[in-house]
Structures are given as C-alpha cells and as structure tokens.
Short mmCIF file of C-alpha atoms and ligand atoms in Angstrom, two decimals:
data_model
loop_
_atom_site.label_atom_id
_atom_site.label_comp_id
_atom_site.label_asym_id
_atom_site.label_seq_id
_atom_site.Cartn_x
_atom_site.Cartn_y
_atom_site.Cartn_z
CA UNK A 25 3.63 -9.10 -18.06
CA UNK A 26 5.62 -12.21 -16.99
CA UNK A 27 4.53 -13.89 -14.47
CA UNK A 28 7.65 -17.07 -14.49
CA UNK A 29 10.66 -16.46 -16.58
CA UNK A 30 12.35 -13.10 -17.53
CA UNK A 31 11.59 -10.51 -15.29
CA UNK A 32 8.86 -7.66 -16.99
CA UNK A 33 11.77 -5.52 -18.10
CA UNK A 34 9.05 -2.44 -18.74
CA UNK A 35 7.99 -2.42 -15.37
CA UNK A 36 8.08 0.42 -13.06
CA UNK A 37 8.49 -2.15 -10.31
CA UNK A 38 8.40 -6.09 -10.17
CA UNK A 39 7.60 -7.89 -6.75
CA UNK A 40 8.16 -11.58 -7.21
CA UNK A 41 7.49 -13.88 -4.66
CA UNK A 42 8.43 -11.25 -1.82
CA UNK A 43 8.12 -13.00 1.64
CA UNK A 44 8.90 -10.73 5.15
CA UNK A 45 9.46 -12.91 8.10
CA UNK A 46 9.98 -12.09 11.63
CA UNK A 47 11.69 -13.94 14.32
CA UNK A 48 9.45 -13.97 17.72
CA UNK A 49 9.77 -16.06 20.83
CA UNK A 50 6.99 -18.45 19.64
CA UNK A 51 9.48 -18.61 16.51
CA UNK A 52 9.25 -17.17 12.80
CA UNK A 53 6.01 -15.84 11.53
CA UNK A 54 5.25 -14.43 8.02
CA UNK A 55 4.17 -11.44 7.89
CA UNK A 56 4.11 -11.06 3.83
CA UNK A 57 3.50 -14.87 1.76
CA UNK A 58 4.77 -14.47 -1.93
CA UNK A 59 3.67 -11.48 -2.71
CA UNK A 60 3.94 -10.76 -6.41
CA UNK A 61 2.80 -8.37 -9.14
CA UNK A 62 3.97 -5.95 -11.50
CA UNK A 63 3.32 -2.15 -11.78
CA UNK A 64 4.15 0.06 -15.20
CA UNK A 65 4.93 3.74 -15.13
CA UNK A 66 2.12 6.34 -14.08
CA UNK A 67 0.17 3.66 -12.73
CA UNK A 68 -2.15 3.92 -9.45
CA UNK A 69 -2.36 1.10 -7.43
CA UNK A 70 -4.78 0.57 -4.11
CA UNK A 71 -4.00 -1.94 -2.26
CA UNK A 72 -6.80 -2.94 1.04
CA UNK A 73 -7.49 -5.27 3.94
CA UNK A 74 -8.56 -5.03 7.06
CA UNK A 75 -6.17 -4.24 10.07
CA UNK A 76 -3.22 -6.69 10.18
CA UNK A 77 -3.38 -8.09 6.98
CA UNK A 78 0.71 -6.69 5.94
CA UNK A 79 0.07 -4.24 3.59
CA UNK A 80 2.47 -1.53 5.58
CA UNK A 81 5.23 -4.60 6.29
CA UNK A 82 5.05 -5.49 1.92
CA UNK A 83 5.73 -1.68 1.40
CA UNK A 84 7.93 -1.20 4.25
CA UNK A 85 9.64 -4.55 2.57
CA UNK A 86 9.71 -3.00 -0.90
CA UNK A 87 11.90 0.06 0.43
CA UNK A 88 13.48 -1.88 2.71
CA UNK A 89 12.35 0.39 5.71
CA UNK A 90 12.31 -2.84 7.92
CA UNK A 91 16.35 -3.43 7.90
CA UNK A 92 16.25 -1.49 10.98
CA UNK A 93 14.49 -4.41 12.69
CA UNK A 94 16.33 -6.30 13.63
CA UNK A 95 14.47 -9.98 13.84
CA UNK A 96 13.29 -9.16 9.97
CA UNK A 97 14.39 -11.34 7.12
CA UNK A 98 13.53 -11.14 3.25
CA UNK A 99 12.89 -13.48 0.48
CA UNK A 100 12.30 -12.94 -2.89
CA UNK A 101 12.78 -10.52 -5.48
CA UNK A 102 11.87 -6.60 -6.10
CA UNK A 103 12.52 -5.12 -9.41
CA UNK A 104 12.77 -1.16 -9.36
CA UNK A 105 13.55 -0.37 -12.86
CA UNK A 106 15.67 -3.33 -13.47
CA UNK A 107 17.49 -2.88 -9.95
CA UNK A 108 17.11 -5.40 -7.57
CA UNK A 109 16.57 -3.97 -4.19
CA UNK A 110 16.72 -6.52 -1.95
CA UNK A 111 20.09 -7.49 -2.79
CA UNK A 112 21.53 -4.17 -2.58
CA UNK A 113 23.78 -2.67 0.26
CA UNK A 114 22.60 -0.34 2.68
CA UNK A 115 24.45 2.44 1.45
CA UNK A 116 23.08 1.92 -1.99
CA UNK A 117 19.93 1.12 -0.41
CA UNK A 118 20.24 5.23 1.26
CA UNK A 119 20.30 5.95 -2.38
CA UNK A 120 17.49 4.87 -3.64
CA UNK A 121 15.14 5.31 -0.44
CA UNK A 122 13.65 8.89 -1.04
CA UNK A 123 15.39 9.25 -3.65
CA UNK A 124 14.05 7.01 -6.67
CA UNK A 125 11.02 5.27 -4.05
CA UNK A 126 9.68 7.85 -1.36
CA UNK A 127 7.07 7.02 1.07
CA UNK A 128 4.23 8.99 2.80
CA UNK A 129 2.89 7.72 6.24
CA UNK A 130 -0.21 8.13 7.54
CA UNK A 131 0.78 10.12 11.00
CA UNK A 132 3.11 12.76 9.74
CA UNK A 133 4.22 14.16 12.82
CA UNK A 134 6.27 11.47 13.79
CA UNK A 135 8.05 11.57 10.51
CA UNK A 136 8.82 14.87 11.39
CA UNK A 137 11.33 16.11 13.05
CA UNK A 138 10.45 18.59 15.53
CA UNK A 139 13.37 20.63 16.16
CA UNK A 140 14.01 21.28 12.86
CA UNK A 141 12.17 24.53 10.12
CA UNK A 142 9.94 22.56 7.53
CA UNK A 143 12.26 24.24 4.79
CA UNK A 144 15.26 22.41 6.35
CA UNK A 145 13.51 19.30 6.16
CA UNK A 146 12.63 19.17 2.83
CA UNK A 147 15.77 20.74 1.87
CA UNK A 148 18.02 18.11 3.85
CA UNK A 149 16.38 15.67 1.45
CA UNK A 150 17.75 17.66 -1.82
CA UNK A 151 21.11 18.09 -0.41
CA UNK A 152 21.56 14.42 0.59
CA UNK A 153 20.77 12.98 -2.97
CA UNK A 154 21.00 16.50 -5.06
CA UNK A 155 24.07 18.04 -4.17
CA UNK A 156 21.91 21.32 -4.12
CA UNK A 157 23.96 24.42 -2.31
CA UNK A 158 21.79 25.75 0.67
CA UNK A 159 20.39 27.97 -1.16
CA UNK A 160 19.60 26.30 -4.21
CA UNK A 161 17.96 23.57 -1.78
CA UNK A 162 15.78 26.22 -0.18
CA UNK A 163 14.53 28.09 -3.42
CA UNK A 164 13.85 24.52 -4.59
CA UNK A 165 11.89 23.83 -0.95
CA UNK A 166 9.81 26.61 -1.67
CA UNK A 167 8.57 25.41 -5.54
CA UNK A 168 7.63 22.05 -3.82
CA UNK A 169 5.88 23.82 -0.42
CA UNK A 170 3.81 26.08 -2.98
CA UNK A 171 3.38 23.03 -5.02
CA UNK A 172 1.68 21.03 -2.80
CA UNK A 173 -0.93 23.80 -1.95
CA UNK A 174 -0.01 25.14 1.36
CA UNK A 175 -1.24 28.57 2.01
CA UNK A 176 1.29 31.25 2.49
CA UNK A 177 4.52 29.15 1.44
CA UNK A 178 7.46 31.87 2.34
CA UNK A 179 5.81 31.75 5.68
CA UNK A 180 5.05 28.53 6.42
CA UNK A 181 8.74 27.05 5.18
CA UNK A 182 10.05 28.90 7.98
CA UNK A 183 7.94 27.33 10.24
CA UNK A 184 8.42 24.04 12.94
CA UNK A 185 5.98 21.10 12.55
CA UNK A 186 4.27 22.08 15.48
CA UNK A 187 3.09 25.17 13.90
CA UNK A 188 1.02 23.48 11.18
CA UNK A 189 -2.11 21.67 11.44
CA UNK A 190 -2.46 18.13 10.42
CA UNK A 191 -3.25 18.68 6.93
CA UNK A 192 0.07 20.73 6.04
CA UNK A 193 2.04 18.39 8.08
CA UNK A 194 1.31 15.89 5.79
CA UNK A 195 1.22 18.16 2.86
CA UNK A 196 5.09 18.77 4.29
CA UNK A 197 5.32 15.16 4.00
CA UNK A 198 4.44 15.06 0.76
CA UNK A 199 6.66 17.80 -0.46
CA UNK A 200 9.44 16.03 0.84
CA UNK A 201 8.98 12.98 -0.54
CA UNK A 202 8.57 14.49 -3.82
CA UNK A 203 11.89 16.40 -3.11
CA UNK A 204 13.56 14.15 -5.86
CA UNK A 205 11.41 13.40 -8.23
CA UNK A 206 10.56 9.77 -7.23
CA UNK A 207 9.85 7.52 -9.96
CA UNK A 208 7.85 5.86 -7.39
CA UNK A 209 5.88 6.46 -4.27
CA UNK A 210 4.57 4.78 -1.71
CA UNK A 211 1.47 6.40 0.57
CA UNK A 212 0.67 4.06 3.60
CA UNK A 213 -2.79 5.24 4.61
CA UNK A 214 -1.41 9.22 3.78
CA UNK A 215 -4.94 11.03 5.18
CA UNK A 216 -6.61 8.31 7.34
CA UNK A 217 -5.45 11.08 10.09
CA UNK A 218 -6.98 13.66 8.36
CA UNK A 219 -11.05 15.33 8.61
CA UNK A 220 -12.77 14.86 5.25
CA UNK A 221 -12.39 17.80 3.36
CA UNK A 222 -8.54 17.89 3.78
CA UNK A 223 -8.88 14.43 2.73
CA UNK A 224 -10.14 14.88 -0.68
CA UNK A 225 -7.71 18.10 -1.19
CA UNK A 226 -4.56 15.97 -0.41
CA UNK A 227 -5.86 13.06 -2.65
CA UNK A 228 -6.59 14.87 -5.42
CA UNK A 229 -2.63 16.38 -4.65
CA UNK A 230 -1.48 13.15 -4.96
CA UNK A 231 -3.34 12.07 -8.42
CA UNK A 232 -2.32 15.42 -9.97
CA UNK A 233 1.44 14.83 -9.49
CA UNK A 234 1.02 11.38 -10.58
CA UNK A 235 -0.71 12.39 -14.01
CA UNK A 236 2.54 15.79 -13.70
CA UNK A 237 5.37 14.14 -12.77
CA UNK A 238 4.57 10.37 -14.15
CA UNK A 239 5.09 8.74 -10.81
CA UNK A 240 3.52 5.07 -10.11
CA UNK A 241 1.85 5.55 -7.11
CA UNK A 242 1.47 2.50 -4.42
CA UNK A 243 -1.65 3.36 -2.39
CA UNK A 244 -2.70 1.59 0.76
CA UNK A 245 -5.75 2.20 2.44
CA UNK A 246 -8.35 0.10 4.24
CA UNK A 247 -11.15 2.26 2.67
CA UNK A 248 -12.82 1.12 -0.73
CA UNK A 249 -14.41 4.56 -1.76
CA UNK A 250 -10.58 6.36 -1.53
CA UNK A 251 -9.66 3.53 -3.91
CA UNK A 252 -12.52 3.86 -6.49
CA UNK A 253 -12.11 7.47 -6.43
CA UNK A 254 -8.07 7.41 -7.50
CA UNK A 255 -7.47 3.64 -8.20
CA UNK A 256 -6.92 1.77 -11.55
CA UNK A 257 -6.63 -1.66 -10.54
CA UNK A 258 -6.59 -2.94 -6.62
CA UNK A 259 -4.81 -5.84 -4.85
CA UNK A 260 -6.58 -7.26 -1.98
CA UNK A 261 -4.69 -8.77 0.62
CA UNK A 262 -5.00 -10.89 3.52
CA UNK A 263 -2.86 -12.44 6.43
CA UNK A 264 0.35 -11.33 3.95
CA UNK A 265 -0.99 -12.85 0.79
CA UNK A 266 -3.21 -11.10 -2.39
CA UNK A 267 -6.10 -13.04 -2.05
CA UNK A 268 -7.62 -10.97 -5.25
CA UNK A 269 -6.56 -8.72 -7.76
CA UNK A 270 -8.31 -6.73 -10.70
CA UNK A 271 -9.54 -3.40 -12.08
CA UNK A 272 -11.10 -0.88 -9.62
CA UNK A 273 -14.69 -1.51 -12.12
CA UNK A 274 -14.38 -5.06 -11.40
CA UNK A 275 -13.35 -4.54 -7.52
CA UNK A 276 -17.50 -3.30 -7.55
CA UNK A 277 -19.05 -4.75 -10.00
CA UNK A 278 -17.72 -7.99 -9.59
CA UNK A 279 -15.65 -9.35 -6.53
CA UNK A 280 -15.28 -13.24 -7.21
CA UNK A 281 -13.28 -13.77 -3.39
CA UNK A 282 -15.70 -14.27 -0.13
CA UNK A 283 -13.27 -12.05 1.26
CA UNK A 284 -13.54 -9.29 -1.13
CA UNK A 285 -17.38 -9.66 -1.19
CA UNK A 286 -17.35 -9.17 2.24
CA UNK A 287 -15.21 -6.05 2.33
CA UNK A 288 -17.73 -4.62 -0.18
CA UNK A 289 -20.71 -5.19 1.92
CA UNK A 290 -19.68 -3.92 4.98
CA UNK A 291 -19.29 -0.18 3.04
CA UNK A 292 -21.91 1.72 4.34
CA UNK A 293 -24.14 2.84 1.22
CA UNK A 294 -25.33 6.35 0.98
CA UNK A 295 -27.87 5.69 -1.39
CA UNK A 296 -30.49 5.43 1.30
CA UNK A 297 -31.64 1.51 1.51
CA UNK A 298 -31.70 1.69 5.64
CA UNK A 299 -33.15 -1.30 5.11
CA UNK A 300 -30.16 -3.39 4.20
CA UNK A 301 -28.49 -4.68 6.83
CA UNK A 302 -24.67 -3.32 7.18
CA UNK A 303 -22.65 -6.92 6.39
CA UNK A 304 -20.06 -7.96 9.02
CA UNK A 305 -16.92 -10.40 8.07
CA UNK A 306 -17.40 -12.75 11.09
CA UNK A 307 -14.56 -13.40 13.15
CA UNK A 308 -11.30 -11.31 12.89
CA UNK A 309 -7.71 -11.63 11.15
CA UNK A 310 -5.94 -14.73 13.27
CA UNK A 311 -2.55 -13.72 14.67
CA UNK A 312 0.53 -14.72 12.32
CA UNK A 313 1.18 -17.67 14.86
CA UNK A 314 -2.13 -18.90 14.10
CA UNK A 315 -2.05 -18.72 10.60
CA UNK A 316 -4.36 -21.59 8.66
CA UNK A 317 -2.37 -24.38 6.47
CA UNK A 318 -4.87 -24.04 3.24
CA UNK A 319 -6.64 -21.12 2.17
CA UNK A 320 -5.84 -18.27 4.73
CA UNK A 321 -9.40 -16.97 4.80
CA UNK A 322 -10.55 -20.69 5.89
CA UNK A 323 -11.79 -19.60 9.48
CA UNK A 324 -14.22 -16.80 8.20
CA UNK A 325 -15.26 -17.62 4.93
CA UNK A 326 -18.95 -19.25 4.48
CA UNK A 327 -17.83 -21.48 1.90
CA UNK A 328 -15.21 -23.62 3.15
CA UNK A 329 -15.13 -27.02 3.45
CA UNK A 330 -11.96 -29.58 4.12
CA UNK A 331 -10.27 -28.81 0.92
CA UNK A 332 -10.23 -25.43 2.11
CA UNK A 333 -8.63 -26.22 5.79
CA UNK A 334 -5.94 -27.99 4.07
CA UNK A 335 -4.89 -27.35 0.66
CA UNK A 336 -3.70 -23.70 -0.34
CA UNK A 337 -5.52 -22.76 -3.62
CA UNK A 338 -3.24 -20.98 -6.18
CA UNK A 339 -3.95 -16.94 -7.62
CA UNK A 340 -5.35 -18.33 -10.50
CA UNK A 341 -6.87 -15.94 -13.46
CA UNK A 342 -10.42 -15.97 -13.91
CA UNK A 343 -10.35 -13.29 -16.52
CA UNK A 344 -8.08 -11.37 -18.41
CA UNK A 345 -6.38 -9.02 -15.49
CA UNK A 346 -8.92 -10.43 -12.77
CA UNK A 347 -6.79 -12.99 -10.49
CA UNK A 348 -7.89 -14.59 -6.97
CA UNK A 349 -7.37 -17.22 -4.80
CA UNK A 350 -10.53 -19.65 -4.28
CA UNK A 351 -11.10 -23.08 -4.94
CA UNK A 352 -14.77 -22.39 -5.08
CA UNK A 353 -14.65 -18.96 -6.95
CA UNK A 354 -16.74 -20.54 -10.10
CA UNK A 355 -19.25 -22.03 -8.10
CA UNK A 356 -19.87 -19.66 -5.76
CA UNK A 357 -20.71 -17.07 -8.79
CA UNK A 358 -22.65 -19.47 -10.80
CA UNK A 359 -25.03 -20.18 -7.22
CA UNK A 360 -24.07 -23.52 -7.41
CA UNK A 361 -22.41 -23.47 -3.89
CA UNK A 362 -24.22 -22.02 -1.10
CA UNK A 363 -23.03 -20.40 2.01
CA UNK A 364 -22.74 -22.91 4.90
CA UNK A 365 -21.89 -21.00 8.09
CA UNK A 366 -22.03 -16.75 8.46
CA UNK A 367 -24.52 -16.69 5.05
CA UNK A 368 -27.30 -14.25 5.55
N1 ATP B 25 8.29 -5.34 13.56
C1 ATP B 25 7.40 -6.34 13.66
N2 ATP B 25 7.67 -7.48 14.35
C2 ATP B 25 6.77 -8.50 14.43
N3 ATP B 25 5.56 -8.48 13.83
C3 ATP B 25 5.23 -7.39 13.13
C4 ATP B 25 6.12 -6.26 13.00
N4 ATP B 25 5.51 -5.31 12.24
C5 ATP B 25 4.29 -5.84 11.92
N5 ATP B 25 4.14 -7.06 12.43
C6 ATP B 25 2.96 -7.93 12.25
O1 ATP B 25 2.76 -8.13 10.87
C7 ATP B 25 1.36 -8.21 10.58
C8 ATP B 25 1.00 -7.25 9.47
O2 ATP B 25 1.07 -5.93 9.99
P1 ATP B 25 0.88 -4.62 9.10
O3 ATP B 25 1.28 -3.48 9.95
O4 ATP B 25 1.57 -4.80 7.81
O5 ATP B 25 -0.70 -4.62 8.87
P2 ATP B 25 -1.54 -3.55 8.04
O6 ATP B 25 -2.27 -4.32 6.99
O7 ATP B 25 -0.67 -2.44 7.62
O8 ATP B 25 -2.61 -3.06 9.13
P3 ATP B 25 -3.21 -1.57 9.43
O9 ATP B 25 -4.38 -1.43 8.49
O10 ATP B 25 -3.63 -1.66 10.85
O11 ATP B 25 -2.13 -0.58 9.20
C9 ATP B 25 0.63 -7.94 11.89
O12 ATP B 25 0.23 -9.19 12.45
C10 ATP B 25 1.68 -7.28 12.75
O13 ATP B 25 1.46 -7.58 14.10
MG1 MG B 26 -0.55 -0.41 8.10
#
C-alpha cells in the first residue's frame, strides 16, 4: 500500500490527506485533519470515537454528501477505483453517489420519503442510474426487498414508510442502497436506532452481502463489540484525525494509544468482575474552535507532558499494519512512563 508516491492503484478506495473545513462566525474549523488510508475490495472497515470526533463529516466527505453545505470546503484526495472524487462535477458526482458508493444512515426515516410506496423508492434508484423500465425496476425492487429479509415482500413493497417498523425501514434503506450494486458502502451508525435483536439480524445482513456481492464496507459506529463482531481492521479517530489504526485482534489485545485504551475500558464486561471499576475518559471532546496545537488528545490523556501541548506527533507504525499517533506509545507499553493526572 503506498503511503507517498503513486496512488495504491488496487485499492477499492484511497483517502489521502482528506481535510473537511467549515466556515463559522468564530472563522474556519476542521472538522476532518488529513485523514488517510487505503481500503481493498471485500474489505470491512470499523471506524469509532466518541461523539464529535468526524467520523459522519469524513464519510459524508468521501461521497461528497456535504456539497450541499454550503460553508464546507475540501482538501485532499479520494481515490474510488482510480477516480478522483473530489475533483469531479456534481453531475458526475450524481453518478457515482448511490450508484458506485451508497450510504446507510443510522435514522432511516428521515431518509425516507414519506409520501412515496417503499417499491418506488428503491425503484427510483434503479431507474435513475439503470435505465430499468417501470416494471423491470419493480420486479428488480422486489429481489432486493426479499433479499434483505423482510417478511412478506409483495406486501410490504407496496407499503409507505410509516407502515414499517424501525427495523424494515432500515432494512428498506439497505435495499436501496444496494439497488446498484455498489462497489462500496458506507453505514453511518446503520442500527444504533434499532433494539438488540434486530440489531444483530441487520448486521449479519450487511456482512453476508459483503462476503455475496464483494462490496468494501465502511462501518462507523461508536460501539467496540459491533466492530469485533464484523470488523477486520479499525481506525480510531479523534477531533477529525486517526489517532490509531490496526487489526480488530490487536484493537483488544493490544491498544498502544491512551485514547484507544480508554475506549476499551469503559466497555462494560459481561464476564462478571463487578469488581472492576467501569473506566471513564476524563473530560470530553473540545469543540473544533478549541482544538489543541500538538497532540489532539493533549487535554485528556494521563500521559502528556509539554511536548505533547505543543508538537503534533506523526501516525507512525509500530508494527506491521498497527499505526498510531503518540510520542510516548513505547514507553507507556514498556511501564516506563507512568500516568500523571486521570491514572487509576
Ligand atoms: N454542517 C456542519 N457545520 C459545522 N460544523 C459541523 C457540521 N457538521 C458537523 N460539524 C461538526 O463537526 C464535528 C464532527 O461531527 P461528526 O458529526 O462528524 O461527529 P461524529 O463522530 O459522527 O459524532 P456522532 O458519534 O455523534 O455521530 C463536530 O464538532 C460537529 O459539530
Ligand atoms: Mg455521526
């Protein structure tokens, strides 16, 4: 995978050095800090952080869902199969949004539009980028609909959002974004919204089409056990940057970031130690017009010192596929650098 030089010409998608600013009254802030990372065919990618931290702006970025704002500007670079999509003009841009890259949102109803039979919806999709007749569209709307699981399809495609509970909604969602045969899709926190058991039924949707249809799979959550279930490798990120970056093993077995350690001990175990204390990050994200100079985790992380408050440390490689961000990432695993401030 390069990393400077050529772009990966196998990649599925190459982000390099993406950067999403917004213009406020207080003046620019960035919302995403060159971002960048490469994805290959088939692959499943998790990427976490806690609230704010611009995982749904980089993925809104990488389809370009943000042009509609209208205080947003881009830097950077994203590769979709050797297509640069940030250059590209809005009408081309129509064509590859849902299309080639599809995205799922977490609240499906207000994707939806209401006045509108689900089988229209999904159809509309078809016809757009397809030029399927009506009825080729529909007969097509129906595969996907049964594909996704949802009980009594012929019924249900006849239906209005309203009609279906939250778990076809999104499975609706889903459908349509698969419409086309994406070689790519995006799911921004797809069953946060949803009770448990539809949960699992909708993941284990979404990995099934991956391994069927092929599709590299972009999966933001802010929940580590969804990850470790579907995941193969997971890109931490905070205040707009990746802060850390390896295998899902390595996400549990061994975080190297403060950051990520901390994100791992506040999971609530089930394994029945009541005794352990549940592990709180101290403080919370800092708004974008607060962001620090040097490391971005400076104002919560135990470890810091001035280097820290002023100097930026680079994503460096500790191992083979494992990168992060730390100046003290050695000497914090080795115990040679204790925790000053929030240790326990
Ligand atoms: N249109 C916008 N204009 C200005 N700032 C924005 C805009 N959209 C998002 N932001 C800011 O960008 C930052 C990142 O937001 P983002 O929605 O990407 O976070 P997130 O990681 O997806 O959080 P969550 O887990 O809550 O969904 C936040 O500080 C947010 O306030
Ligand atoms: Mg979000």
């Amino acid at each position: 995978m390069s990393r400077s030089g050529q772009k990966d010409r196998t990649a599925l998608l190459d982000v390099r050095g993406l950067t999403t600013r917004f213009a406020t009254e207080r003046g620019p802030v960035t919302a995403v800090d060159g971002i960048s990372f490469a994805m290959e065919p088939g692959e499943i990618i998790g990427i976490v952080g806690e609230s704010g931290c611009g995982k749904s702006v980089m993925s809104q970025s990488i389809i370009r869902l943000l042009d509609y704002t209208d205080h947003v500007s881009y830097e950077g670079e994203v590769w979709l199969s050797g297509e640069e999509l940030l250059r590209l003009s809005p009408s081309r841009m129509r064509k590859v949004r849902g299309n080639r890259v599809s995205m799922v949102f977490q609240d499906p109803l207000t994707s939806l539009d209401p006045l509108y039979p689900i089988g229209d919806q999904i159809a509309e999709s078809l016809r757009q980028h397809r030029r399927l007749s009506r009825k080729e569209a529909q007969a097509r709307a129906l595969e996907l609909l049964r594909m996704t699981g949802i009980p009594s399809p012929e019924q249900r495609i006849k239906e209005y959002p309203h009609q279906l509970s939250g778990g076809m909604q999104q499975r609706v969602m889903i459908a349509i974004a698969l419409a086309c045969e994406p070689q790519l899709l995006i799911a921004d926190e797809p069953t946060t919204a949803l009770d448990v058991t539809i949960q699992a039924q909708i993941l284990e949707l979404i990995v099934e089409l991956n391994r069927r249809l092929g599709m590299g799979v972009l999966f933001i959550t802010h929940d580590l056990g969804v990850v470790s279930e579907i995941c193969t490798s997971v890109k931490v990120m905070y205040l707009g940057q990746i802060v850390e970056e390896m295998t899902t093993a390595r996400l549990f077995a061994n975080p190297l970031h403060p950051y990520t350690q901390g994100l791992i001990r506040s999971i609530p175990r089930l394994d029945g130690d009541r005794r352990r204390k549940l592990h709180v990050i101290e403080g919370t994200v800092p708004s974008l017009a607060d962001r620090p100079e040097g490391c971005k985790f400076v104002t919560r992380c135990p470890y810091a010192d001035a280097k820290c408050r002023s100097e930026e440390p680079p994503l460096e490689t500790a191992e083979e596929g494992h990168r992060l961000k730390c100046w003290y990432y050695r000497e914090i695993r080795s115990g040679a650098r204790e925790a000053t401030q929030y240790g326990e």
